[in-house]
């Protein structure tokens, strides 16, 4: 079985539109207009710099890293003098160089005056800041009284204030605000592996290895035998998918199964034997490790409009669901391969027991050339997304950023749903698989597919969490059903 690949270049793509590398430097505490949370005296002022209470507490606790702000007046004067007559490139560069020299002189003089108990951890050589380790309260007091020191602050963490459009659309922040984050739950991801270096911290600190404290990835199994972190070196598909799960369920942990093999060039394929090995391991270890969802963002190019009840995956999925584990599978991206819409989902999405996920836009930004007409807007079904009567649910799947990798496809829609399962378990830990699925596929807005008139709910995590909280017992699970319906009178 091969993966869905390259929407723009290969018709069966399921999540490989583009990779966006976000450049930038990392530091312990990047400076802004001034140290975050700090107080200080005006530039050029006299007297000791005020010492905030949190700085005192941090140093008393056994030494701490503190951001020091130095008098900037000399450096700013240098810039002003260099650019008074002209503001061209060379004048600005000269002013910057002269200011840097002034700041260096101020810092050096201050550190000599302050004496022992200080160690520079990071020097922002073009700005009047340093990150300094202060050993004890005496060294802190000496530094505050040093001429040229105007501010002291503990480093603060800055986070983006905007919620990504995909998470906002499915009301993930509201569920998290209610305390439903997937904490204590594990999601298994079968894909091309993960590269934590590209995940922008989505998996926590995995520098000590998977399964260590601070790392959200409990285990990594390379069933494809590639030896690579993410065998998909071109698109980093697995990294994006796993990061999307992690963002949707910020308290959950992940078990990663690399089921793909590198066969020629950069082409990667997944074999049924390797996929089943992963599902077998999950069936064996899932209850003990509290795995409650399995994400499978891959499949073959096919168009099934009825359950593949004789599929090997039907048996595997029904076993998983009996254990309270929900199999989430991407529906496929070949809906318009022939130039017109063809209903049906791929395999293993067609297997009995799968939650089959199609893709919608999260916003109206931009458009794409996918060989089919597009009118992007929130809750507009992406033209590549496969659908039809088997489709279970819709979720955002266009321009989904997972770490440093941005991809589009039903591959990106599925992990939103897998993560949502973990969130729902936070709301009701005793819910069985059927109850979890029912809460997901019966809430959220109904979206009409204009291509064939079917209507399917779009994922709304907050609404689903409210619904799952109403289940008080774990009833025997009936056979899974599809929720796609045809509207009477629609084409």
Short mmCIF file of C-alpha atoms in Angstrom, two decimals:
data_model
loop_
_atom_site.label_atom_id
_atom_site.label_comp_id
_atom_site.label_asym_id
_atom_site.label_seq_id
_atom_site.Cartn_x
_atom_site.Cartn_y
_atom_site.Cartn_z
CA UNK A 1 0.00 0.00 0.00
CA UNK A 2 1.38 3.39 -0.85
CA UNK A 3 0.91 6.72 0.81
CA UNK A 4 -1.17 9.57 -0.52
CA UNK A 5 1.35 11.97 -2.09
CA UNK A 6 1.71 15.35 -3.82
CA UNK A 7 -1.68 16.91 -4.45
CA UNK A 8 -0.31 19.25 -7.09
CA UNK A 9 1.85 16.66 -8.82
CA UNK A 10 0.31 13.26 -8.12
CA UNK A 11 -3.44 12.90 -8.21
CA UNK A 12 -3.64 10.59 -5.21
CA UNK A 13 -1.97 13.09 -2.88
CA UNK A 14 -3.08 13.18 0.69
CA UNK A 15 -1.01 15.80 2.37
CA UNK A 16 2.13 17.01 0.68
CA UNK A 17 1.49 20.43 -0.81
CA UNK A 18 4.41 22.43 0.55
CA UNK A 19 6.99 22.69 3.30
CA UNK A 20 7.49 26.05 4.95
CA UNK A 21 10.67 26.57 6.93
CA UNK A 22 10.28 29.24 9.59
CA UNK A 23 13.62 30.92 9.98
CA UNK A 24 14.76 32.62 13.15
CA UNK A 25 17.28 32.36 15.90
CA UNK A 26 16.71 30.82 19.29
CA UNK A 27 17.97 32.23 22.52
CA UNK A 28 17.23 31.87 26.18
CA UNK A 29 15.32 35.15 26.25
CA UNK A 30 15.12 37.22 23.06
CA UNK A 31 15.01 40.92 23.95
CA UNK A 32 12.15 43.16 22.99
CA UNK A 33 11.86 46.89 23.64
CA UNK A 34 12.89 46.07 27.19
CA UNK A 35 13.10 43.03 29.45
CA UNK A 36 9.65 41.53 29.79
CA UNK A 37 8.25 42.05 33.24
CA UNK A 38 11.21 44.11 34.44
CA UNK A 39 11.42 47.61 35.90
CA UNK A 40 14.29 50.05 35.67
CA UNK A 41 15.51 53.59 35.94
CA UNK A 42 15.56 55.95 32.96
CA UNK A 43 18.57 55.74 30.68
CA UNK A 44 21.34 57.84 32.14
CA UNK A 45 19.66 57.88 35.56
CA UNK A 46 21.48 57.63 38.86
CA UNK A 47 21.07 55.35 41.85
CA UNK A 48 20.67 51.58 42.03
CA UNK A 49 18.41 49.87 39.53
CA UNK A 50 15.15 48.67 41.12
CA UNK A 51 15.14 44.94 41.86
CA UNK A 52 11.77 43.26 41.15
CA UNK A 53 10.49 40.79 43.73
CA UNK A 54 10.56 37.86 41.31
CA UNK A 55 14.24 38.54 40.59
CA UNK A 56 15.03 38.55 44.32
CA UNK A 57 13.10 35.31 44.82
CA UNK A 58 14.77 33.60 41.88
CA UNK A 59 18.29 34.49 43.07
CA UNK A 60 17.54 33.54 46.68
CA UNK A 61 16.33 30.15 45.48
CA UNK A 62 19.87 29.27 44.47
CA UNK A 63 21.01 31.56 41.71
CA UNK A 64 19.22 32.40 38.50
CA UNK A 65 19.53 33.66 34.98
CA UNK A 66 18.53 37.32 34.87
CA UNK A 67 18.15 39.71 31.95
CA UNK A 68 20.17 42.87 32.53
CA UNK A 69 19.35 46.10 30.74
CA UNK A 70 22.16 48.62 30.38
CA UNK A 71 22.07 52.37 29.80
CA UNK A 72 21.40 52.86 26.10
CA UNK A 73 21.99 56.59 25.91
CA UNK A 74 25.59 56.36 24.64
CA UNK A 75 24.69 53.90 21.91
CA UNK A 76 21.65 55.85 20.76
CA UNK A 77 23.77 59.01 20.65
CA UNK A 78 26.23 57.24 18.35
CA UNK A 79 23.43 56.19 16.01
CA UNK A 80 22.00 59.71 16.03
CA UNK A 81 25.36 61.28 15.21
CA UNK A 82 26.03 58.87 12.36
CA UNK A 83 22.64 59.39 10.75
CA UNK A 84 22.03 63.10 11.30
CA UNK A 85 23.12 64.09 7.82
CA UNK A 86 22.15 60.99 5.90
CA UNK A 87 20.04 57.91 6.51
CA UNK A 88 21.54 55.75 3.80
CA UNK A 89 22.67 52.16 4.23
CA UNK A 90 26.30 52.97 5.02
CA UNK A 91 25.37 55.63 7.59
CA UNK A 92 22.97 53.32 9.37
CA UNK A 93 25.56 50.54 9.41
CA UNK A 94 28.15 52.90 10.81
CA UNK A 95 25.77 54.03 13.53
CA UNK A 96 24.96 50.41 14.42
CA UNK A 97 28.64 49.51 14.64
CA UNK A 98 29.42 52.51 16.81
CA UNK A 99 26.46 51.81 19.08
CA UNK A 100 27.58 48.20 19.49
CA UNK A 101 31.00 49.39 20.56
CA UNK A 102 29.41 51.76 23.06
CA UNK A 103 27.24 49.01 24.49
CA UNK A 104 30.21 46.69 24.78
CA UNK A 105 32.14 49.33 26.71
CA UNK A 106 29.19 49.95 29.05
CA UNK A 107 28.74 46.23 29.72
CA UNK A 108 32.44 45.62 30.31
CA UNK A 109 32.71 48.52 32.74
CA UNK A 110 29.62 47.43 34.62
CA UNK A 111 30.75 43.83 35.00
CA UNK A 112 34.16 44.92 36.27
CA UNK A 113 32.49 47.17 38.81
CA UNK A 114 29.98 44.56 39.95
CA UNK A 115 32.68 42.05 40.86
CA UNK A 116 32.22 38.35 41.58
CA UNK A 117 29.19 36.13 41.47
CA UNK A 118 28.21 36.91 37.88
CA UNK A 119 28.55 34.91 34.68
CA UNK A 120 27.43 36.09 31.25
CA UNK A 121 25.32 33.40 29.62
CA UNK A 122 24.42 35.32 26.48
CA UNK A 123 25.52 38.70 25.17
CA UNK A 124 23.21 40.48 22.74
CA UNK A 125 26.13 42.27 21.17
CA UNK A 126 24.09 44.78 19.18
CA UNK A 127 21.70 45.67 21.98
CA UNK A 128 22.09 46.83 25.59
CA UNK A 129 21.12 43.47 27.08
CA UNK A 130 22.82 40.48 28.60
CA UNK A 131 21.57 37.26 30.11
CA UNK A 132 23.59 36.86 33.29
CA UNK A 133 23.69 34.13 35.93
CA UNK A 134 23.67 35.74 39.37
CA UNK A 135 24.96 33.47 42.12
CA UNK A 136 23.58 35.07 45.28
CA UNK A 137 21.75 38.11 46.70
CA UNK A 138 25.03 39.95 47.38
CA UNK A 139 26.03 39.74 43.72
CA UNK A 140 22.53 40.88 42.76
CA UNK A 141 22.73 43.93 44.98
CA UNK A 142 26.17 44.79 43.63
CA UNK A 143 24.99 44.53 40.05
CA UNK A 144 21.90 46.68 40.71
CA UNK A 145 24.13 49.40 42.20
CA UNK A 146 26.54 49.33 39.27
CA UNK A 147 26.64 52.47 37.07
CA UNK A 148 25.18 51.71 33.66
CA UNK A 149 22.75 49.04 34.87
CA UNK A 150 19.19 50.32 34.50
CA UNK A 151 16.97 47.21 34.67
CA UNK A 152 16.77 43.64 35.92
CA UNK A 153 14.18 41.03 34.97
CA UNK A 154 13.59 37.30 34.97
CA UNK A 155 13.25 35.94 31.41
CA UNK A 156 9.61 35.46 30.41
CA UNK A 157 8.12 33.08 27.88
CA UNK A 158 6.31 34.71 24.97
CA UNK A 159 3.71 32.77 23.06
CA UNK A 160 1.75 33.68 19.93
CA UNK A 161 -1.54 35.25 20.93
CA UNK A 162 -3.40 34.25 17.79
CA UNK A 163 -5.02 30.83 17.65
CA UNK A 164 -4.31 28.98 14.38
CA UNK A 165 -7.37 29.09 12.13
CA UNK A 166 -7.74 25.32 12.03
CA UNK A 167 -7.92 25.00 15.84
CA UNK A 168 -10.22 28.01 16.12
CA UNK A 169 -12.62 26.56 13.55
CA UNK A 170 -13.02 23.29 15.46
CA UNK A 171 -13.25 25.13 18.82
CA UNK A 172 -10.26 23.39 20.33
CA UNK A 173 -9.36 26.39 22.54
CA UNK A 174 -12.78 26.29 24.20
CA UNK A 175 -12.38 22.61 25.03
CA UNK A 176 -8.90 23.25 26.42
CA UNK A 177 -10.23 26.12 28.53
CA UNK A 178 -12.63 23.63 30.11
CA UNK A 179 -9.68 21.42 31.04
CA UNK A 180 -10.08 18.91 28.20
CA UNK A 181 -6.63 18.57 26.62
CA UNK A 182 -6.09 14.82 26.27
CA UNK A 183 -3.97 14.64 29.40
CA UNK A 184 -3.21 11.04 30.36
CA UNK A 185 -4.25 9.75 26.92
CA UNK A 186 -2.02 8.40 24.14
CA UNK A 187 -2.62 8.62 20.39
CA UNK A 188 -0.87 6.18 18.06
CA UNK A 189 0.30 7.66 14.75
CA UNK A 190 1.09 5.32 11.85
CA UNK A 191 2.99 7.35 9.27
CA UNK A 192 6.47 8.13 7.96
CA UNK A 193 7.96 8.76 11.41
CA UNK A 194 8.73 12.09 13.06
CA UNK A 195 11.64 14.51 13.16
CA UNK A 196 11.47 16.46 16.45
CA UNK A 197 13.98 18.96 15.06
CA UNK A 198 11.25 20.20 12.68
CA UNK A 199 8.42 20.15 15.22
CA UNK A 200 9.08 23.50 16.93
CA UNK A 201 8.65 21.95 20.36
CA UNK A 202 5.34 20.27 19.56
CA UNK A 203 6.57 17.07 21.21
CA UNK A 204 8.22 18.71 24.20
CA UNK A 205 11.88 18.10 24.99
CA UNK A 206 12.90 14.80 23.40
CA UNK A 207 16.63 15.49 23.54
CA UNK A 208 17.03 12.72 26.10
CA UNK A 209 15.21 10.24 23.91
CA UNK A 210 11.64 9.08 23.44
CA UNK A 211 9.86 8.08 26.60
CA UNK A 212 11.92 10.40 28.78
CA UNK A 213 10.54 13.04 31.09
CA UNK A 214 9.42 16.09 29.15
CA UNK A 215 9.03 14.24 25.83
CA UNK A 216 5.47 13.71 24.64
CA UNK A 217 6.50 10.84 22.35
CA UNK A 218 6.40 7.71 24.48
CA UNK A 219 7.78 5.35 21.86
CA UNK A 220 9.05 5.22 18.28
CA UNK A 221 8.97 1.98 16.31
CA UNK A 222 10.65 1.86 12.89
CA UNK A 223 8.76 -0.98 11.21
CA UNK A 224 9.92 0.13 7.77
CA UNK A 225 13.55 -0.25 8.78
CA UNK A 226 14.66 3.02 7.20
CA UNK A 227 16.72 4.14 10.17
CA UNK A 228 15.52 7.70 9.55
CA UNK A 229 13.62 9.90 11.97
CA UNK A 230 11.12 10.74 9.20
CA UNK A 231 11.61 8.59 6.13
CA UNK A 232 9.75 11.17 4.03
CA UNK A 233 12.76 13.46 3.58
CA UNK A 234 10.99 15.52 0.93
CA UNK A 235 7.75 16.49 2.67
CA UNK A 236 8.12 15.27 6.28
CA UNK A 237 4.56 13.99 6.15
CA UNK A 238 4.69 12.12 9.44
CA UNK A 239 6.17 15.09 11.29
CA UNK A 240 3.31 17.29 10.12
CA UNK A 241 0.64 14.72 10.97
CA UNK A 242 1.99 13.96 14.44
CA UNK A 243 2.44 17.66 15.18
CA UNK A 244 -1.19 18.26 14.24
CA UNK A 245 -2.31 15.59 16.71
CA UNK A 246 -0.10 17.19 19.37
CA UNK A 247 -1.53 20.66 18.74
CA UNK A 248 -5.13 19.45 18.83
CA UNK A 249 -4.61 17.50 22.07
CA UNK A 250 -1.91 19.49 23.89
CA UNK A 251 -1.98 17.24 26.95
CA UNK A 252 -1.80 13.92 25.13
CA UNK A 253 1.20 11.70 24.44
CA UNK A 254 2.01 9.96 21.18
CA UNK A 255 3.24 6.54 20.11
CA UNK A 256 4.89 6.72 16.69
CA UNK A 257 4.99 3.81 14.25
CA UNK A 258 7.03 4.41 11.10
CA UNK A 259 5.33 2.01 8.69
CA UNK A 260 6.82 3.40 5.48
CA UNK A 261 9.82 2.26 3.48
CA UNK A 262 12.02 4.17 1.09
CA UNK A 263 11.77 2.26 -2.20
CA UNK A 264 13.35 4.48 -4.86
CA UNK A 265 14.57 8.04 -4.84
CA UNK A 266 12.34 9.86 -2.36
CA UNK A 267 9.32 7.61 -2.92
CA UNK A 268 7.97 6.01 0.23
CA UNK A 269 5.51 3.14 0.46
CA UNK A 270 3.73 1.37 3.29
CA UNK A 271 3.09 -2.35 3.14
CA UNK A 272 0.09 -4.05 4.71
CA UNK A 273 2.44 -6.34 6.63
CA UNK A 274 4.10 -3.41 8.37
CA UNK A 275 0.81 -1.61 9.00
CA UNK A 276 -0.67 -4.73 10.53
CA UNK A 277 2.40 -5.18 12.72
CA UNK A 278 1.74 -1.73 14.13
CA UNK A 279 -1.97 -2.43 14.66
CA UNK A 280 -1.07 -5.71 16.31
CA UNK A 281 1.26 -3.96 18.73
CA UNK A 282 -1.41 -1.37 19.50
CA UNK A 283 -3.97 -4.08 20.13
CA UNK A 284 -1.50 -5.74 22.49
CA UNK A 285 -0.25 -2.69 24.37
CA UNK A 286 -2.98 -0.11 23.80
CA UNK A 287 -5.09 -0.71 26.88
CA UNK A 288 -2.06 -0.69 29.19
CA UNK A 289 -0.72 2.50 27.65
CA UNK A 290 -4.17 4.12 27.37
CA UNK A 291 -4.02 4.45 23.59
CA UNK A 292 -7.49 5.63 22.58
CA UNK A 293 -7.01 6.64 18.93
CA UNK A 294 -4.98 5.48 15.94
CA UNK A 295 -4.29 7.92 13.10
CA UNK A 296 -3.72 6.54 9.60
CA UNK A 297 -3.18 9.30 7.02
CA UNK A 298 -2.54 7.12 4.00
CA UNK A 299 -4.32 4.84 1.57
CA UNK A 300 -4.75 3.56 -1.95
CA UNK A 301 -6.45 5.42 -4.79
CA UNK A 302 -9.89 3.85 -4.83
CA UNK A 303 -13.54 4.91 -4.60
CA UNK A 304 -15.58 2.76 -2.24
CA UNK A 305 -19.17 3.72 -1.57
CA UNK A 306 -19.93 0.78 0.73
CA UNK A 307 -18.04 -0.82 3.60
CA UNK A 308 -15.10 -3.06 2.72
CA UNK A 309 -16.31 -5.62 5.22
CA UNK A 310 -13.97 -8.29 3.85
CA UNK A 311 -10.89 -6.10 4.27
CA UNK A 312 -8.21 -7.25 6.68
CA UNK A 313 -8.44 -3.79 8.19
CA UNK A 314 -12.10 -4.30 9.07
CA UNK A 315 -11.10 -7.10 11.43
CA UNK A 316 -8.25 -5.09 12.88
CA UNK A 317 -10.39 -1.99 13.37
CA UNK A 318 -13.23 -3.83 15.04
CA UNK A 319 -10.73 -5.36 17.47
CA UNK A 320 -9.36 -1.94 18.24
CA UNK A 321 -12.81 -0.47 18.77
CA UNK A 322 -13.71 -3.29 21.11
CA UNK A 323 -10.75 -2.17 23.22
CA UNK A 324 -11.96 1.43 23.19
CA UNK A 325 -9.48 2.51 20.52
CA UNK A 326 -10.82 4.61 17.61
CA UNK A 327 -9.23 4.11 14.14
CA UNK A 328 -9.15 7.44 12.27
CA UNK A 329 -8.35 7.28 8.55
CA UNK A 330 -8.03 9.94 5.86
CA UNK A 331 -10.64 9.63 3.13
CA UNK A 332 -8.34 10.30 0.16
CA UNK A 333 -7.49 13.16 -2.20
CA UNK A 334 -8.42 11.83 -5.63
CA UNK A 335 -11.99 13.13 -5.84
CA UNK A 336 -11.37 15.10 -9.04
CA UNK A 337 -8.68 12.99 -10.68
CA UNK A 338 -10.85 12.30 -13.71
CA UNK A 339 -11.79 15.94 -14.11
CA UNK A 340 -15.15 15.53 -12.44
CA UNK A 341 -16.23 14.47 -8.98
CA UNK A 342 -16.25 10.78 -8.22
CA UNK A 343 -17.78 9.74 -4.88
CA UNK A 344 -16.17 7.20 -2.61
CA UNK A 345 -13.31 6.85 -0.15
CA UNK A 346 -10.02 5.01 -0.45
CA UNK A 347 -8.71 2.01 1.45
CA UNK A 348 -8.29 1.43 4.38
CA UNK A 349 -10.78 4.26 4.97
CA UNK A 350 -13.50 1.99 3.54
CA UNK A 351 -12.91 -0.66 6.20
CA UNK A 352 -15.65 -1.28 8.73
CA UNK A 353 -14.94 0.56 11.96
CA UNK A 354 -12.92 3.41 10.46
CA UNK A 355 -13.74 7.04 11.08
CA UNK A 356 -13.31 8.43 7.55
CA UNK A 357 -12.27 12.06 7.45
CA UNK A 358 -12.57 14.58 4.62
CA UNK A 359 -11.02 18.04 4.38
CA UNK A 360 -12.41 21.57 4.56
CA UNK A 361 -10.83 25.00 4.47
CA UNK A 362 -10.31 26.71 7.82
CA UNK A 363 -10.45 30.20 6.32
CA UNK A 364 -10.80 32.08 3.05
CA UNK A 365 -7.12 32.89 2.63
CA UNK A 366 -5.66 32.08 -0.75
CA UNK A 367 -6.43 29.48 -3.35
CA UNK A 368 -4.64 26.54 -4.87
CA UNK A 369 -4.25 25.00 -8.28
CA UNK A 370 -5.21 21.39 -7.65
CA UNK A 371 -6.67 20.69 -11.05
CA UNK A 372 -10.17 21.54 -9.87
CA UNK A 373 -12.16 24.73 -9.36
CA UNK A 374 -11.85 26.20 -5.89
CA UNK A 375 -13.70 28.86 -3.94
CA UNK A 376 -11.90 28.83 -0.59
CA UNK A 377 -13.76 29.78 2.54
CA UNK A 378 -14.25 28.43 6.04
CA UNK A 379 -16.08 25.07 5.92
CA UNK A 380 -15.79 24.89 2.13
CA UNK A 381 -14.95 21.30 1.18
CA UNK A 382 -11.58 21.14 -0.57
CA UNK A 383 -12.12 20.00 -4.15
CA UNK A 384 -9.56 17.19 -3.86
CA UNK A 385 -11.23 15.69 -0.79
CA UNK A 386 -12.94 12.36 -1.38
CA UNK A 387 -16.44 11.94 -0.02
CA UNK A 388 -19.64 10.10 -0.66
CA UNK A 389 -21.92 8.02 1.54
CA UNK A 390 -19.19 6.48 3.70
CA UNK A 391 -17.67 9.77 4.87
CA UNK A 392 -17.86 10.15 8.66
CA UNK A 393 -16.64 13.66 9.43
CA UNK A 394 -14.95 16.77 8.04
CA UNK A 395 -12.02 18.66 9.55
CA UNK A 396 -9.54 21.36 8.48
CA UNK A 397 -7.13 20.05 5.87
CA UNK A 398 -5.77 22.98 3.85
CA UNK A 399 -2.48 24.72 4.68
CA UNK A 400 -2.12 23.00 8.04
CA UNK A 401 1.12 23.94 9.82
CA UNK A 402 2.60 21.11 11.86
CA UNK A 403 5.88 22.38 13.26
CA UNK A 404 7.92 23.82 10.40
CA UNK A 405 6.01 21.80 7.81
CA UNK A 406 2.84 23.05 6.09
CA UNK A 407 0.81 20.54 4.08
CA UNK A 408 -2.67 20.11 2.66
CA UNK A 409 -4.83 17.03 2.27
CA UNK A 410 -7.20 14.73 4.08
CA UNK A 411 -3.97 13.53 5.73
CA UNK A 412 -4.05 16.79 7.64
CA UNK A 413 -7.77 16.58 8.43
CA UNK A 414 -7.55 13.13 10.05
CA UNK A 415 -5.08 14.00 12.85
CA UNK A 416 -7.40 16.78 14.05
CA UNK A 417 -9.97 14.05 14.66
CA UNK A 418 -7.48 11.63 16.26
CA UNK A 419 -6.41 14.38 18.62
CA UNK A 420 -10.05 15.19 19.31
CA UNK A 421 -10.62 11.62 20.49
CA UNK A 422 -7.97 12.13 23.17
CA UNK A 423 -9.62 15.39 24.20
CA UNK A 424 -13.00 13.66 24.55
CA UNK A 425 -11.48 10.97 26.75
CA UNK A 426 -10.41 13.82 29.04
CA UNK A 427 -14.07 14.72 29.32
CA UNK A 428 -15.23 11.15 29.90
CA UNK A 429 -12.55 8.55 30.58
CA UNK A 430 -15.04 5.67 30.62
CA UNK A 431 -16.62 6.34 27.23
CA UNK A 432 -16.32 3.45 24.79
CA UNK A 433 -15.29 3.79 21.16
CA UNK A 434 -18.83 3.97 19.82
CA UNK A 435 -19.74 6.74 22.26
CA UNK A 436 -16.62 8.69 21.32
CA UNK A 437 -17.35 8.34 17.62
CA UNK A 438 -21.01 9.21 18.04
CA UNK A 439 -20.11 12.39 19.91
CA UNK A 440 -17.73 13.40 17.13
CA UNK A 441 -19.94 12.66 14.13
CA UNK A 442 -23.24 13.95 15.52
CA UNK A 443 -22.12 17.41 16.63
CA UNK A 444 -20.73 20.44 14.86
CA UNK A 445 -22.21 22.21 11.84
CA UNK A 446 -23.60 20.20 8.97
CA UNK A 447 -21.72 20.89 5.75
CA UNK A 448 -23.34 20.16 2.39
CA UNK A 449 -21.08 18.78 -0.31
CA UNK A 450 -22.29 20.60 -3.44
CA UNK A 451 -20.77 17.89 -5.62
CA UNK A 452 -23.26 15.17 -4.68
CA UNK A 453 -25.56 16.65 -2.06
CA UNK A 454 -24.34 14.63 0.92
CA UNK A 455 -24.13 16.37 4.27
CA UNK A 456 -21.64 15.57 6.99
CA UNK A 457 -20.81 17.22 10.29
CA UNK A 458 -17.62 19.22 10.59
CA UNK A 459 -15.56 18.56 13.73
CA UNK A 460 -16.46 20.75 16.73
CA UNK A 461 -14.44 19.57 19.72
CA UNK A 462 -16.19 21.70 22.31
CA UNK A 463 -19.64 20.49 21.22
CA UNK A 464 -18.43 16.89 21.10
CA UNK A 465 -16.97 17.23 24.62
CA UNK A 466 -20.34 18.43 25.87
CA UNK A 467 -22.00 15.45 24.21
CA UNK A 468 -19.57 12.84 25.53
CA UNK A 469 -19.96 14.18 29.07
CA UNK A 470 -23.59 13.05 28.98
CA UNK A 471 -22.69 9.37 28.60
CA UNK A 472 -22.62 7.82 32.06
CA UNK A 473 -21.99 4.17 31.27
CA UNK A 474 -20.17 2.02 28.74
CA UNK A 475 -22.85 0.15 26.85
CA UNK A 476 -21.97 -2.70 24.47
CA UNK A 477 -20.82 -1.24 21.18
CA UNK A 478 -23.06 -1.74 18.14
CA UNK A 479 -21.67 -1.97 14.63
CA UNK A 480 -20.19 1.30 13.32
CA UNK A 481 -22.29 3.29 10.90
CA UNK A 482 -21.63 6.01 8.34
CA UNK A 483 -23.16 9.46 8.82
CA UNK A 484 -23.01 10.88 5.30
CA UNK A 485 -26.51 11.53 4.05
CA UNK A 486 -28.01 12.67 0.75
CA UNK A 487 -30.25 15.70 0.87
CA UNK A 488 -33.58 15.13 -0.85
CA UNK A 489 -33.87 17.29 -3.95
CA UNK A 490 -30.14 17.95 -4.16
CA UNK A 491 -28.14 16.80 -7.20
#
